[in-house]
Amino acid sequence: MTQWRMIERGVADILGEGTLWSARDNAVYWVDILAPALNRLSLGDGRVQRWAMPEPLGWIAERERGGFIGGFKSGFADISLDPLVITPFGDPEPHYPGNRMNDGKADAQGHVWCGTMDMEEERVRGALYRLAPDRTWTQVDSDYRVPNGPAFSPCGRWLYHSDTARQQMFRFTRTADGATDRQPFIRFTDEDGYPDGMTVDADGHIWVAHWAGSRISRFTPDGVLDRSIALPARQVTNICFAGPDLDRMFVSSAAEGLDDATPYDGGFFEVDCGVRGLPTHLYAG
């Protein structure tokens, strides 16, 4: 039995990423980093809307006070929709004009964790940042080529993050000041592809998207493969749980670099995974 369906819409994503469930809007958001654009799927009527962005947008997070915060190539910005208003407020890497933000997520304490990377994916000059509610940022880790994740364990003890280009997932110990003690956690093989975006379900298991692996996989909290679900897109990029009961899973993908892209490459999918997710955290700033 097929465990997925592709959401019908008029455009494929060049680089779909940053899936986000909004209970406030009863909608799933995700970005197309390279279009660049922001997408919204309304779960009420199935309508998909798409907003053109002025520059590459790696992620968005909901704000407690309404609206969103986004990670653009040029740094952090507040985002309001209907009408679209973008208000920049800070750039953690003005010394790297060729870098952009890639993936980010809010934690239970109202911070945003996000990675940066070289747009050309050639230089190892990416980093992991934590943006506090007072809008100051701290560099938590460095020397990434393509950072992806992050995700957080339900107990609050662990932070998961990846360097996709190195096929390596890491686990950090969370602390009051951020995270420390980065340890290798899950290693992908060439057959696996590359670890891309991830999320954690209500059981504490980690779901990971396989770039160049045509699937998503669920790993136990100890890093043991539990199961995989095959998808028709080759470059699977990000995952979120959605719906009032957090029992609907949505998965993004990319057509970037594929000369022989099929209608599925760059598609957006709903996947029947049989488990529930965790609520979306909001940025407190």
XYZ file of C-alpha atoms in Angstrom:
285
model
C 0.000 0.000 0.000
C 1.319 3.447 -0.916
C 2.272 5.427 2.180
C 2.433 8.822 0.495
C 0.522 11.260 -1.701
C 1.925 14.256 -3.518
C 0.251 17.597 -2.888
C -1.119 18.879 -6.193
C 0.113 22.360 -7.105
C 1.340 24.191 -10.154
C 5.044 24.384 -9.394
C 7.872 22.165 -8.168
C 10.399 23.424 -5.638
C 13.972 23.967 -6.723
C 15.111 23.425 -3.135
C 12.185 22.738 -0.815
C 13.165 22.963 2.872
C 12.193 24.266 6.299
C 8.842 22.517 6.843
C 6.829 24.100 9.674
C 3.435 23.272 11.188
C 1.415 26.292 12.343
C -1.479 25.399 14.652
C -2.400 29.088 14.688
C -2.952 29.112 10.914
C -3.955 25.425 10.525
C -1.334 25.319 7.805
C 2.010 23.839 6.834
C 4.694 26.242 5.650
C 7.892 25.445 3.799
C 10.468 27.400 1.828
C 11.916 27.047 -1.641
C 15.374 28.383 -0.835
C 16.602 28.975 -4.361
C 13.404 30.163 -6.101
C 13.320 31.967 -3.656
C 9.814 31.585 -2.213
C 7.683 30.747 0.828
C 4.855 28.198 0.474
C 1.759 27.591 2.599
C -0.589 24.595 2.484
C -3.908 25.220 4.244
C -5.162 22.029 5.875
C -8.664 23.451 5.905
C -9.213 23.647 2.160
C -6.033 22.204 0.657
C -5.115 25.497 -0.988
C -1.427 26.182 -1.649
C -0.146 29.763 -1.712
C 3.321 30.923 -2.700
C 5.059 34.208 -1.950
C 8.143 35.304 -3.894
C 11.019 36.292 -1.601
C 13.677 38.952 -2.340
C 16.620 36.631 -1.612
C 17.321 33.017 -0.557
C 15.286 32.069 2.524
C 16.478 29.034 4.497
C 13.805 28.749 7.199
C 10.982 30.435 9.069
C 9.770 30.113 12.665
C 6.570 31.395 14.213
C 6.781 34.229 16.718
C 4.813 34.195 19.971
C 3.515 37.689 19.263
C 2.401 36.835 15.740
C 4.029 36.674 12.344
C 7.297 34.921 11.639
C 11.025 35.274 11.833
C 13.080 34.121 8.863
C 16.661 33.245 8.035
C 17.638 34.958 4.787
C 20.929 35.038 2.947
C 21.549 38.461 4.479
C 20.530 37.445 8.016
C 17.524 37.521 10.327
C 14.277 39.327 9.522
C 10.707 39.607 10.754
C 8.139 38.440 8.210
C 4.453 39.337 8.012
C 2.123 37.945 5.355
C -1.023 39.365 3.742
C 0.443 41.864 2.945
C 4.046 40.717 2.750
C 6.384 42.830 4.894
C 10.013 41.858 5.573
C 11.994 43.732 8.238
C 15.684 42.753 8.621
C 17.272 43.108 12.058
C 20.656 41.375 12.130
C 23.350 39.524 10.196
C 25.612 37.084 12.089
C 28.073 36.774 9.192
C 28.697 40.082 7.400
C 32.287 38.870 6.907
C 31.001 36.015 4.691
C 28.852 37.670 2.009
C 28.816 34.387 0.053
C 27.133 32.504 2.909
C 23.419 31.931 3.425
C 21.213 30.387 6.093
C 20.087 26.825 5.453
C 17.895 25.298 8.168
C 16.540 26.452 11.513
C 14.007 25.748 14.230
C 12.746 27.159 17.537
C 13.218 25.246 20.782
C 11.012 24.953 23.880
C 12.773 27.910 25.517
C 11.885 30.257 22.647
C 15.318 30.390 21.017
C 15.976 29.722 17.330
C 18.799 27.400 16.289
C 20.024 27.748 12.709
C 22.931 26.927 10.430
C 24.833 28.907 7.821
C 26.741 27.678 4.783
C 28.635 28.703 1.663
C 26.130 29.243 -1.159
C 28.389 27.317 -3.538
C 28.870 24.428 -1.058
C 32.607 24.570 -1.695
C 34.079 26.158 1.448
C 33.847 24.735 4.958
C 32.804 27.979 6.617
C 29.327 27.265 7.940
C 28.304 27.501 11.588
C 25.522 26.725 14.044
C 23.938 29.708 15.828
C 21.441 30.194 18.636
C 19.283 33.325 18.417
C 17.981 34.388 21.854
C 14.632 36.093 22.516
C 16.485 39.387 23.077
C 17.728 39.063 19.473
C 21.351 38.492 20.319
C 23.034 35.488 18.765
C 25.776 33.083 19.798
C 27.885 30.824 17.609
C 27.556 27.350 19.110
C 29.618 25.345 16.611
C 31.610 25.903 13.412
C 33.336 24.273 10.426
C 30.246 23.021 8.603
C 29.963 22.627 4.876
C 26.186 22.013 4.717
C 24.504 22.240 8.152
C 21.087 20.621 8.554
C 18.584 19.940 11.292
C 18.342 20.980 14.027
C 16.023 18.849 16.175
C 15.509 18.446 19.920
C 14.742 15.448 22.115
C 11.432 15.622 24.066
C 13.334 15.405 27.359
C 15.310 18.522 26.446
C 18.675 16.847 26.971
C 19.796 16.407 23.363
C 20.251 18.566 20.286
C 20.602 16.796 16.927
C 22.388 18.467 14.015
C 24.129 17.330 10.822
C 26.790 18.211 8.332
C 25.045 16.837 5.273
C 28.108 16.997 3.023
C 30.059 14.831 5.480
C 27.161 12.335 5.796
C 27.392 12.780 9.562
C 24.712 13.428 12.185
C 25.821 14.756 15.562
C 24.303 14.773 19.029
C 25.004 17.638 21.432
C 24.307 17.856 25.148
C 21.963 20.764 25.872
C 23.033 23.230 28.544
C 21.556 26.368 30.086
C 23.846 28.412 27.833
C 23.302 26.428 24.634
C 24.870 23.070 23.742
C 28.205 21.341 24.161
C 30.039 18.013 23.785
C 29.328 17.369 20.105
C 29.515 13.635 19.428
C 29.156 11.616 16.192
C 25.700 10.027 16.315
C 24.505 8.483 13.038
C 26.725 7.958 10.015
C 25.150 7.695 6.552
C 26.644 5.460 3.869
C 26.737 6.189 0.145
C 23.694 3.929 -0.239
C 21.864 5.998 2.380
C 22.593 9.273 0.627
C 23.010 12.335 2.827
C 21.214 13.287 6.077
C 19.094 16.373 5.476
C 16.307 17.925 7.570
C 14.920 16.105 10.581
C 12.268 16.095 13.283
C 11.511 14.139 16.454
C 8.253 12.314 17.178
C 6.327 11.957 20.447
C 8.230 8.747 21.265
C 11.572 10.540 21.014
C 12.538 8.830 17.751
C 14.352 10.888 15.120
C 13.009 11.116 11.555
C 15.600 12.064 8.942
C 15.225 12.981 5.254
C 17.628 11.280 2.829
C 19.049 13.585 0.149
C 19.971 11.317 -2.794
C 18.348 8.453 -0.887
C 14.649 8.657 -1.926
C 13.305 8.036 1.565
C 12.816 9.116 5.134
C 14.008 7.026 8.074
C 13.126 6.719 11.733
C 15.924 6.133 14.249
C 15.617 5.241 17.927
C 16.949 7.662 20.559
C 20.072 5.466 20.601
C 20.617 5.992 16.869
C 19.455 2.554 15.673
C 17.490 2.409 12.417
C 13.857 1.556 13.172
C 12.330 1.731 9.673
C 12.305 3.640 6.391
C 9.586 4.875 4.040
C 10.428 5.106 0.331
C 9.410 8.203 -1.625
C 9.476 8.877 -5.381
C 11.547 12.054 -5.048
C 15.293 11.478 -5.121
C 16.348 14.479 -3.026
C 14.213 14.408 0.126
C 14.911 17.425 2.315
C 12.733 18.027 5.390
C 9.945 16.656 7.580
C 7.299 17.956 9.979
C 4.258 16.631 11.816
C 1.048 18.601 11.417
C -2.668 18.680 12.130
C -4.596 19.214 15.381
C -3.506 15.763 16.592
C 0.003 16.020 15.124
C -0.621 12.750 13.282
C -0.064 13.997 9.716
C 3.460 14.077 8.294
C 4.604 16.361 5.476
C 7.864 16.046 3.562
C 9.626 18.428 1.168
C 12.039 17.652 -1.666
C 14.250 19.324 -4.274
C 14.797 19.269 -8.024
C 18.074 21.212 -7.788
C 20.785 19.870 -10.094
C 18.640 17.166 -11.708
C 18.748 17.356 -15.492
C 16.299 14.447 -15.661
C 13.893 15.635 -12.963
C 10.584 13.785 -12.794
C 7.270 15.344 -11.686
C 8.026 13.997 -8.197
C 11.380 15.734 -7.785
C 10.696 18.998 -5.973
C 7.284 17.696 -4.895
C 5.665 18.157 -1.490
C 4.253 14.997 0.102
C 1.947 13.839 2.854
C 3.203 10.568 4.339
C 1.302 7.998 6.404
C 3.807 7.128 9.137
C 1.471 5.938 11.929
C 2.975 8.004 14.761
C 2.461 11.449 16.252
C 4.802 14.393 16.442
C 5.533 17.135 18.945
C 4.048 20.652 19.058
C 5.820 23.409 17.161
C 7.812 25.728 19.403
C 7.552 29.498 18.944
C 10.289 32.104 18.899
C 9.906 34.342 21.961
C 11.586 37.406 20.474
